[in-house]
PDB file of C-alpha atoms in Angstrom:
ATOM      1  CA  MET I  10      -7.287  -6.207  32.688  1.00  0.00           C
ATOM      2  CA  ILE I  11      -6.597  -2.562  31.739  1.00  0.00           C
ATOM      3  CA  ASN I  12      -4.671  -0.667  34.403  1.00  0.00           C
ATOM      4  CA  GLN I  13      -5.168   3.011  35.172  1.00  0.00           C
ATOM      5  CA  GLN I  14      -2.200   4.164  33.072  1.00  0.00           C
ATOM      6  CA  MET I  15      -3.397   2.173  30.065  1.00  0.00           C
ATOM      7  CA  ALA I  16      -6.973   3.435  30.428  1.00  0.00           C
ATOM      8  CA  TYR I  17      -5.687   7.014  30.531  1.00  0.00           C
ATOM      9  CA  THR I  18      -3.527   6.438  27.441  1.00  0.00           C
ATOM     10  CA  ILE I  19      -6.468   5.019  25.475  1.00  0.00           C
ATOM     11  CA  TRP I  20      -8.660   7.947  26.559  1.00  0.00           C
ATOM     12  CA  LYS I  21      -5.956  10.436  25.599  1.00  0.00           C
ATOM     13  CA  ILE I  22      -5.467   8.888  22.152  1.00  0.00           C
ATOM     14  CA  GLY I  23      -9.210   9.070  21.541  1.00  0.00           C
ATOM     15  CA  LYS I  24      -9.167  12.813  22.273  1.00  0.00           C
ATOM     16  CA  ILE I  25      -6.307  13.643  19.898  1.00  0.00           C
ATOM     17  CA  ASP I  26      -7.248  15.006  16.467  1.00  0.00           C
ATOM     18  CA  ASN I  27      -5.708  13.177  13.502  1.00  0.00           C
ATOM     19  CA  GLU I  28      -3.840  16.363  12.594  1.00  0.00           C
ATOM     20  CA  GLU I  29      -1.954  16.189  15.904  1.00  0.00           C
ATOM     21  CA  PHE I  30      -0.801  12.604  15.431  1.00  0.00           C
ATOM     22  CA  PRO I  31       2.613  12.101  13.857  1.00  0.00           C
ATOM     23  CA  PRO I  32       2.170   9.568  11.030  1.00  0.00           C
ATOM     24  CA  LEU I  33       4.621   7.181  12.706  1.00  0.00           C
ATOM     25  CA  LEU I  34       4.885   6.586  16.437  1.00  0.00           C
ATOM     26  CA  ASP I  35       7.576   5.067  18.636  1.00  0.00           C
ATOM     27  CA  ASN I  36       8.363   4.651  22.320  1.00  0.00           C
ATOM     28  CA  ASN I  37       8.940   8.407  22.612  1.00  0.00           C
ATOM     29  CA  HIS I  38       5.242   9.002  21.957  1.00  0.00           C
ATOM     30  CA  LEU I  39       3.926   6.336  24.338  1.00  0.00           C
ATOM     31  CA  PRO I  40       4.703   5.426  27.969  1.00  0.00           C
ATOM     32  CA  GLY I  41       6.994   2.478  27.258  1.00  0.00           C
ATOM     33  CA  PRO I  42       7.128  -0.580  24.935  1.00  0.00           C
ATOM     34  CA  MET I  43       4.615  -2.554  26.991  1.00  0.00           C
ATOM     35  CA  CYS I  44       2.033   0.153  26.350  1.00  0.00           C
ATOM     36  CA  MET I  45       2.690  -0.149  22.610  1.00  0.00           C
ATOM     37  CA  LYS I  46       2.270  -3.912  22.787  1.00  0.00           C
ATOM     38  CA  LYS I  47      -1.019  -3.692  24.659  1.00  0.00           C
ATOM     39  CA  LEU I  48      -2.405  -0.957  22.411  1.00  0.00           C
ATOM     40  CA  SER I  49      -1.549  -3.186  19.453  1.00  0.00           C
ATOM     41  CA  LYS I  50      -3.427  -6.062  21.091  1.00  0.00           C
ATOM     42  CA  PHE I  51      -6.498  -3.843  21.518  1.00  0.00           C
ATOM     43  CA  GLY I  52      -6.354  -2.803  17.828  1.00  0.00           C
ATOM     44  CA  ILE I  53      -5.560   0.830  18.634  1.00  0.00           C
ATOM     45  CA  PHE I  54      -1.973   0.671  17.406  1.00  0.00           C
ATOM     46  CA  ASN I  55      -0.517  -1.083  14.350  1.00  0.00           C
ATOM     47  CA  ARG I  56       3.083  -2.164  14.719  1.00  0.00           C
ATOM     48  CA  LEU I  57       5.678  -1.976  11.955  1.00  0.00           C
ATOM     49  CA  THR I  58       8.485  -3.171  14.227  1.00  0.00           C
ATOM     50  CA  SER I  59       8.655  -4.080  17.906  1.00  0.00           C
ATOM     51  CA  ASN I  60       8.946  -0.403  18.864  1.00  0.00           C
ATOM     52  CA  THR I  61       7.438   1.602  15.970  1.00  0.00           C
ATOM     53  CA  GLY I  62       4.148   1.791  14.138  1.00  0.00           C
ATOM     54  CA  TYR I  63       1.099   3.944  13.483  1.00  0.00           C
ATOM     55  CA  SER I  64      -2.265   4.481  15.129  1.00  0.00           C
ATOM     56  CA  HIS I  65      -5.396   2.827  13.793  1.00  0.00           C
ATOM     57  CA  LYS I  66      -7.021   6.254  13.954  1.00  0.00           C
ATOM     58  CA  THR I  67      -4.498   7.674  11.467  1.00  0.00           C
ATOM     59  CA  ALA I  68      -4.768   4.695   9.111  1.00  0.00           C
ATOM     60  CA  ILE I  69      -8.573   4.858   8.842  1.00  0.00           C
ATOM     61  CA  SER I  70      -8.446   7.551   6.159  1.00  0.00           C
ATOM     62  CA  MET I  71      -6.710   7.487   2.788  1.00  0.00           C
ATOM     63  CA  CYS I  72      -4.959  10.773   3.599  1.00  0.00           C
ATOM     64  CA  GLY I  73      -3.737   9.323   6.881  1.00  0.00           C
ATOM     65  CA  ARG I  74      -2.319   6.272   5.109  1.00  0.00           C
ATOM     66  CA  SER I  75      -0.625   8.460   2.502  1.00  0.00           C
ATOM     67  CA  ASN I  76       1.050  10.440   5.295  1.00  0.00           C
ATOM     68  CA  ILE I  77       2.332   7.204   6.836  1.00  0.00           C
ATOM     69  CA  VAL I  78       3.757   6.092   3.479  1.00  0.00           C
ATOM     70  CA  ASN I  79       5.313   9.514   2.911  1.00  0.00           C
ATOM     71  CA  ASP I  80       7.457   8.984   6.001  1.00  0.00           C
ATOM     72  CA  LEU I  81       8.649   5.625   4.661  1.00  0.00           C
ATOM     73  CA  ILE I  82       9.412   6.081   0.963  1.00  0.00           C
ATOM     74  CA  PRO I  83      12.430   7.922  -0.516  1.00  0.00           C
ATOM     75  CA  SER I  84      11.796  11.512  -1.590  1.00  0.00           C
ATOM     76  CA  GLN I  85      10.946  11.982  -5.279  1.00  0.00           C
ATOM     77  CA  SER I  86       9.809   8.349  -5.588  1.00  0.00           C
ATOM     78  CA  VAL I  87       6.267   7.190  -6.369  1.00  0.00           C
ATOM     79  CA  ALA I  88       4.557   4.584  -4.198  1.00  0.00           C
ATOM     80  CA  CYS I  89       3.398   1.668  -6.322  1.00  0.00           C
ATOM     81  CA  LEU I  90       2.267  -1.963  -6.240  1.00  0.00           C
ATOM     82  CA  PHE I  91       1.229  -3.233  -2.791  1.00  0.00           C
ATOM     83  CA  THR I  92       2.236   0.007  -1.045  1.00  0.00           C
ATOM     84  CA  ALA I  93      -0.008   2.019  -3.351  1.00  0.00           C
ATOM     85  CA  ALA I  94      -2.770  -0.570  -2.939  1.00  0.00           C
ATOM     86  CA  TRP I  95      -2.521  -0.185   0.851  1.00  0.00           C
ATOM     87  CA  VAL I  96      -3.060   3.569   0.571  1.00  0.00           C
ATOM     88  CA  TRP I  97      -6.108   3.014  -1.664  1.00  0.00           C
ATOM     89  CA  LEU I  98      -7.595   0.110   0.297  1.00  0.00           C
ATOM     90  CA  GLY I  99      -6.177   0.011   3.825  1.00  0.00           C
ATOM     91  CA  GLY I 100      -5.901  -3.312   5.648  1.00  0.00           C
ATOM     92  CA  GLU I 101      -2.678  -4.935   6.807  1.00  0.00           C
ATOM     93  CA  PHE I 102       0.509  -3.060   5.965  1.00  0.00           C
ATOM     94  CA  PRO I 103       2.440  -4.887   3.203  1.00  0.00           C
ATOM     95  CA  GLU I 104       5.674  -6.779   3.781  1.00  0.00           C
ATOM     96  CA  ASN I 105       7.774  -4.478   1.563  1.00  0.00           C
ATOM     97  CA  ILE I 106       7.771  -0.818   0.545  1.00  0.00           C
ATOM     98  CA  ASP I 107       7.274  -0.641  -3.242  1.00  0.00           C
ATOM     99  CA  VAL I 108       8.315   2.452  -5.209  1.00  0.00           C
ATOM    100  CA  ILE I 109       8.983   3.486  -8.779  1.00  0.00           C
ATOM    101  CA  ASP I 110      12.440   5.006  -8.651  1.00  0.00           C
ATOM    102  CA  TYR I 111      15.794   4.638 -10.383  1.00  0.00           C
ATOM    103  CA  GLY I 112      17.707   4.462  -7.116  1.00  0.00           C
ATOM    104  CA  HIS I 113      18.816   1.394  -5.181  1.00  0.00           C
ATOM    105  CA  TYR I 114      18.121   1.417  -1.462  1.00  0.00           C
ATOM    106  CA  ARG I 115      19.671  -0.864   1.122  1.00  0.00           C
ATOM    107  CA  ARG I 116      18.141   0.779   4.171  1.00  0.00           C
ATOM    108  CA  LYS I 117      15.030  -0.760   5.712  1.00  0.00           C
ATOM    109  CA  PRO I 118      12.686   1.941   7.052  1.00  0.00           C
ATOM    110  CA  HIS I 119      11.060   0.503  10.165  1.00  0.00           C
ATOM    111  CA  GLY I 120      12.152  -3.007   9.199  1.00  0.00           C
ATOM    112  CA  HIS I 121      10.627  -2.981   5.695  1.00  0.00           C
ATOM    113  CA  THR I 122      12.717  -3.558   2.564  1.00  0.00           C
ATOM    114  CA  ILE I 123      12.402  -0.934  -0.181  1.00  0.00           C
ATOM    115  CA  ARG I 124      11.717  -2.543  -3.560  1.00  0.00           C
ATOM    116  CA  SER I 125      12.613  -0.069  -6.296  1.00  0.00           C
ATOM    117  CA  PHE I 126      11.180  -0.625  -9.784  1.00  0.00           C
ATOM    118  CA  ARG I 127      12.564   1.101 -12.881  1.00  0.00           C
ATOM    119  CA  ARG I 128       9.402   1.528 -14.900  1.00  0.00           C
ATOM    120  CA  LYS I 129       8.138   4.173 -17.293  1.00  0.00           C
ATOM    121  CA  LEU I 130       5.607   6.420 -15.601  1.00  0.00           C
ATOM    122  CA  ASN I 131       3.435   9.044 -17.281  1.00  0.00           C
ATOM    123  CA  GLU I 132       2.075  11.980 -15.311  1.00  0.00           C
ATOM    124  CA  LYS I 133      -1.490  10.680 -15.541  1.00  0.00           C
ATOM    125  CA  ASP I 134      -0.401   7.330 -14.066  1.00  0.00           C
ATOM    126  CA  TYR I 135      -0.065   8.793 -10.573  1.00  0.00           C
ATOM    127  CA  VAL I 136      -1.725  11.296  -8.258  1.00  0.00           C
ATOM    128  CA  THR I 137      -0.493  13.291  -5.281  1.00  0.00           C
ATOM    129  CA  LEU I 138      -2.221  12.711  -1.955  1.00  0.00           C
ATOM    130  CA  GLY I 139      -0.939  15.237   0.541  1.00  0.00           C
ATOM    131  CA  LYS I 140       2.809  15.094  -0.014  1.00  0.00           C
ATOM    132  CA  THR I 141       2.826  11.537  -1.360  1.00  0.00           C
ATOM    133  CA  ARG I 142       2.915  10.559  -5.007  1.00  0.00           C
ATOM    134  CA  ILE I 143       1.061   7.309  -5.592  1.00  0.00           C
ATOM    135  CA  THR I 144       0.093   5.318  -8.674  1.00  0.00           C
ATOM    136  CA  THR I 145      -3.579   5.426  -9.663  1.00  0.00           C
ATOM    137  CA  PRO I 146      -5.696   2.310  -9.082  1.00  0.00           C
ATOM    138  CA  GLU I 147      -5.464   1.557 -12.825  1.00  0.00           C
ATOM    139  CA  ARG I 148      -1.685   1.881 -12.894  1.00  0.00           C
ATOM    140  CA  THR I 149      -1.387  -0.054  -9.629  1.00  0.00           C
ATOM    141  CA  ILE I 150      -3.190  -2.987 -11.274  1.00  0.00           C
ATOM    142  CA  CYS I 151      -0.810  -2.741 -14.247  1.00  0.00           C
ATOM    143  CA  ASP I 152       2.198  -2.962 -11.914  1.00  0.00           C
ATOM    144  CA  LEU I 153       0.591  -5.962 -10.230  1.00  0.00           C
ATOM    145  CA  ALA I 154       0.205  -7.523 -13.675  1.00  0.00           C
ATOM    146  CA  TYR I 155       3.902  -6.966 -14.431  1.00  0.00           C
ATOM    147  CA  THR I 156       5.113  -8.375 -11.099  1.00  0.00           C
ATOM    148  CA  GLN I 157       4.546 -12.104 -11.236  1.00  0.00           C
ATOM    149  CA  SER I 158       5.817 -14.955  -9.095  1.00  0.00           C
ATOM    150  CA  ASP I 159       5.878 -18.743  -8.954  1.00  0.00           C
ATOM    151  CA  SER I 160       4.448 -18.643  -5.425  1.00  0.00           C
ATOM    152  CA  GLU I 161       0.827 -19.792  -5.309  1.00  0.00           C
ATOM    153  CA  ASN I 162       0.134 -17.736  -2.174  1.00  0.00           C
ATOM    154  CA  TYR I 163       1.567 -14.617  -3.820  1.00  0.00           C
ATOM    155  CA  GLU I 164      -0.565 -15.137  -6.907  1.00  0.00           C
ATOM    156  CA  LEU I 165      -3.719 -15.475  -4.822  1.00  0.00           C
ATOM    157  CA  TYR I 166      -2.820 -12.343  -2.869  1.00  0.00           C
ATOM    158  CA  ARG I 167      -1.961 -10.388  -6.023  1.00  0.00           C
ATOM    159  CA  LYS I 168      -5.255 -11.300  -7.645  1.00  0.00           C
ATOM    160  CA  SER I 169      -7.275 -10.483  -4.506  1.00  0.00           C
ATOM    161  CA  ILE I 170      -5.718  -7.000  -4.309  1.00  0.00           C
ATOM    162  CA  ALA I 171      -6.456  -6.380  -7.992  1.00  0.00           C
ATOM    163  CA  ASN I 172     -10.089  -7.460  -7.545  1.00  0.00           C
ATOM    164  CA  LEU I 173     -10.491  -5.161  -4.539  1.00  0.00           C
ATOM    165  CA  LEU I 174      -9.127  -2.194  -6.516  1.00  0.00           C
ATOM    166  CA  ILE I 175     -11.460  -3.016  -9.415  1.00  0.00           C
ATOM    167  CA  SER I 176     -14.557  -3.223  -7.194  1.00  0.00           C
ATOM    168  CA  HIS I 177     -13.740  -0.251  -4.929  1.00  0.00           C
ATOM    169  CA  TYR I 178     -12.760   2.168  -7.702  1.00  0.00           C
ATOM    170  CA  ARG I 179     -14.764   0.804 -10.645  1.00  0.00           C
ATOM    171  CA  VAL I 180     -11.578   0.247 -12.616  1.00  0.00           C
ATOM    172  CA  ASP I 181     -12.038  -0.269 -16.351  1.00  0.00           C
ATOM    173  CA  LEU I 182      -9.582  -2.987 -17.364  1.00  0.00           C
ATOM    174  CA  HIS I 183      -9.557  -1.562 -20.891  1.00  0.00           C
ATOM    175  CA  GLU I 184      -7.696   1.421 -19.406  1.00  0.00           C
ATOM    176  CA  CYS I 185      -5.196  -0.958 -17.783  1.00  0.00           C
ATOM    177  CA  ARG I 186      -4.638  -2.651 -21.142  1.00  0.00           C
ATOM    178  CA  ARG I 187      -4.123   0.744 -22.771  1.00  0.00           C
ATOM    179  CA  ILE I 188      -1.402   1.577 -20.228  1.00  0.00           C
ATOM    180  CA  ILE I 189       0.380  -1.717 -20.880  1.00  0.00           C
ATOM    181  CA  ASP I 190      -0.023  -1.407 -24.665  1.00  0.00           C
ATOM    182  CA  SER I 191       1.576   2.056 -24.553  1.00  0.00           C
ATOM    183  CA  ASN I 192       4.824   0.361 -23.515  1.00  0.00           C
ATOM    184  CA  PRO I 193       4.739  -2.892 -25.539  1.00  0.00           C
ATOM    185  CA  TYR I 194       8.448  -3.701 -25.273  1.00  0.00           C
ATOM    186  CA  PHE I 195       8.643  -3.572 -21.504  1.00  0.00           C
ATOM    187  CA  PRO I 196       9.713  -6.983 -20.108  1.00  0.00           C
ATOM    188  CA  GLY I 197       6.722  -9.015 -19.044  1.00  0.00           C
ATOM    189  CA  SER I 198       4.154  -7.146 -21.159  1.00  0.00           C
ATOM    190  CA  VAL I 199       2.824 -10.309 -22.828  1.00  0.00           C
ATOM    191  CA  ARG I 200       2.328 -12.107 -19.511  1.00  0.00           C
ATOM    192  CA  ALA I 201       0.808  -8.951 -17.997  1.00  0.00           C
ATOM    193  CA  ARG I 202      -1.819  -8.785 -20.772  1.00  0.00           C
ATOM    194  CA  THR I 203      -2.615 -12.475 -20.291  1.00  0.00           C
ATOM    195  CA  TRP I 204      -3.044 -11.953 -16.549  1.00  0.00           C
ATOM    196  CA  LEU I 205      -5.415  -9.019 -17.112  1.00  0.00           C
ATOM    197  CA  ASN I 206      -7.423 -11.101 -19.602  1.00  0.00           C
ATOM    198  CA  ASP I 207      -7.717 -13.912 -17.043  1.00  0.00           C
ATOM    199  CA  ILE I 208      -9.044 -11.492 -14.414  1.00  0.00           C
ATOM    200  CA  SER I 209     -11.467  -9.974 -16.924  1.00  0.00           C
ATOM    201  CA  ASN I 210     -12.787 -13.429 -17.874  1.00  0.00           C
ATOM    202  CA  GLU I 211     -13.229 -14.369 -14.207  1.00  0.00           C
ATOM    203  CA  ILE I 212     -15.243 -11.195 -13.583  1.00  0.00           C
ATOM    204  CA  ARG I 213     -17.490 -11.983 -16.563  1.00  0.00           C
ATOM    205  CA  ARG I 214     -18.126 -15.497 -15.277  1.00  0.00           C
ATOM    206  CA  GLU I 215     -19.081 -14.113 -11.840  1.00  0.00           C
ATOM    207  CA  TRP I 216     -21.685 -11.830 -13.409  1.00  0.00           C
ATOM    208  CA  LYS I 217     -23.312 -14.616 -15.462  1.00  0.00           C
TER     209      LYS I 217
END
């Protein structure tokens, strides 16, 4: 049952332009933590922690998602891996905040660990959306290829994200191979090429 205060809050949120929304919201923007919890239950609010998050309305657009990420990543870093994939695709916010950066960060913005990767990055490997630098879909797939794990669930998730990027943005895997081949001595390059070949073969089988 929605009480009068909740109904008014939902109505008010619906009237606000995206430009007026701060990318991240907390209890200061809403009438108490219970309101945040109920809005989350209704799918209007997406929680990052028990008392912070972002509105579904902001996260609908790619620019909105890039603004959310901009408030989470260190300045001068480039969003990559699953964080970049979230900006491109949307969906559930990833467990960690992935960036290409030479720093080491112990802080956890809104409860999310910053994973910093020291990887070579050419200017054409990323784009700027609003104020946020983010790896291209092609480069994002390359970083997924580099970042392997023994976890079966992780591997399934990694492959599903790569396939979504390929289908949504018509990614040419030859371009991904070119990016990896341009840095042949980077650790994990051989396994990354093998992983890309496996995905390419799976796509061919699906089209037969």
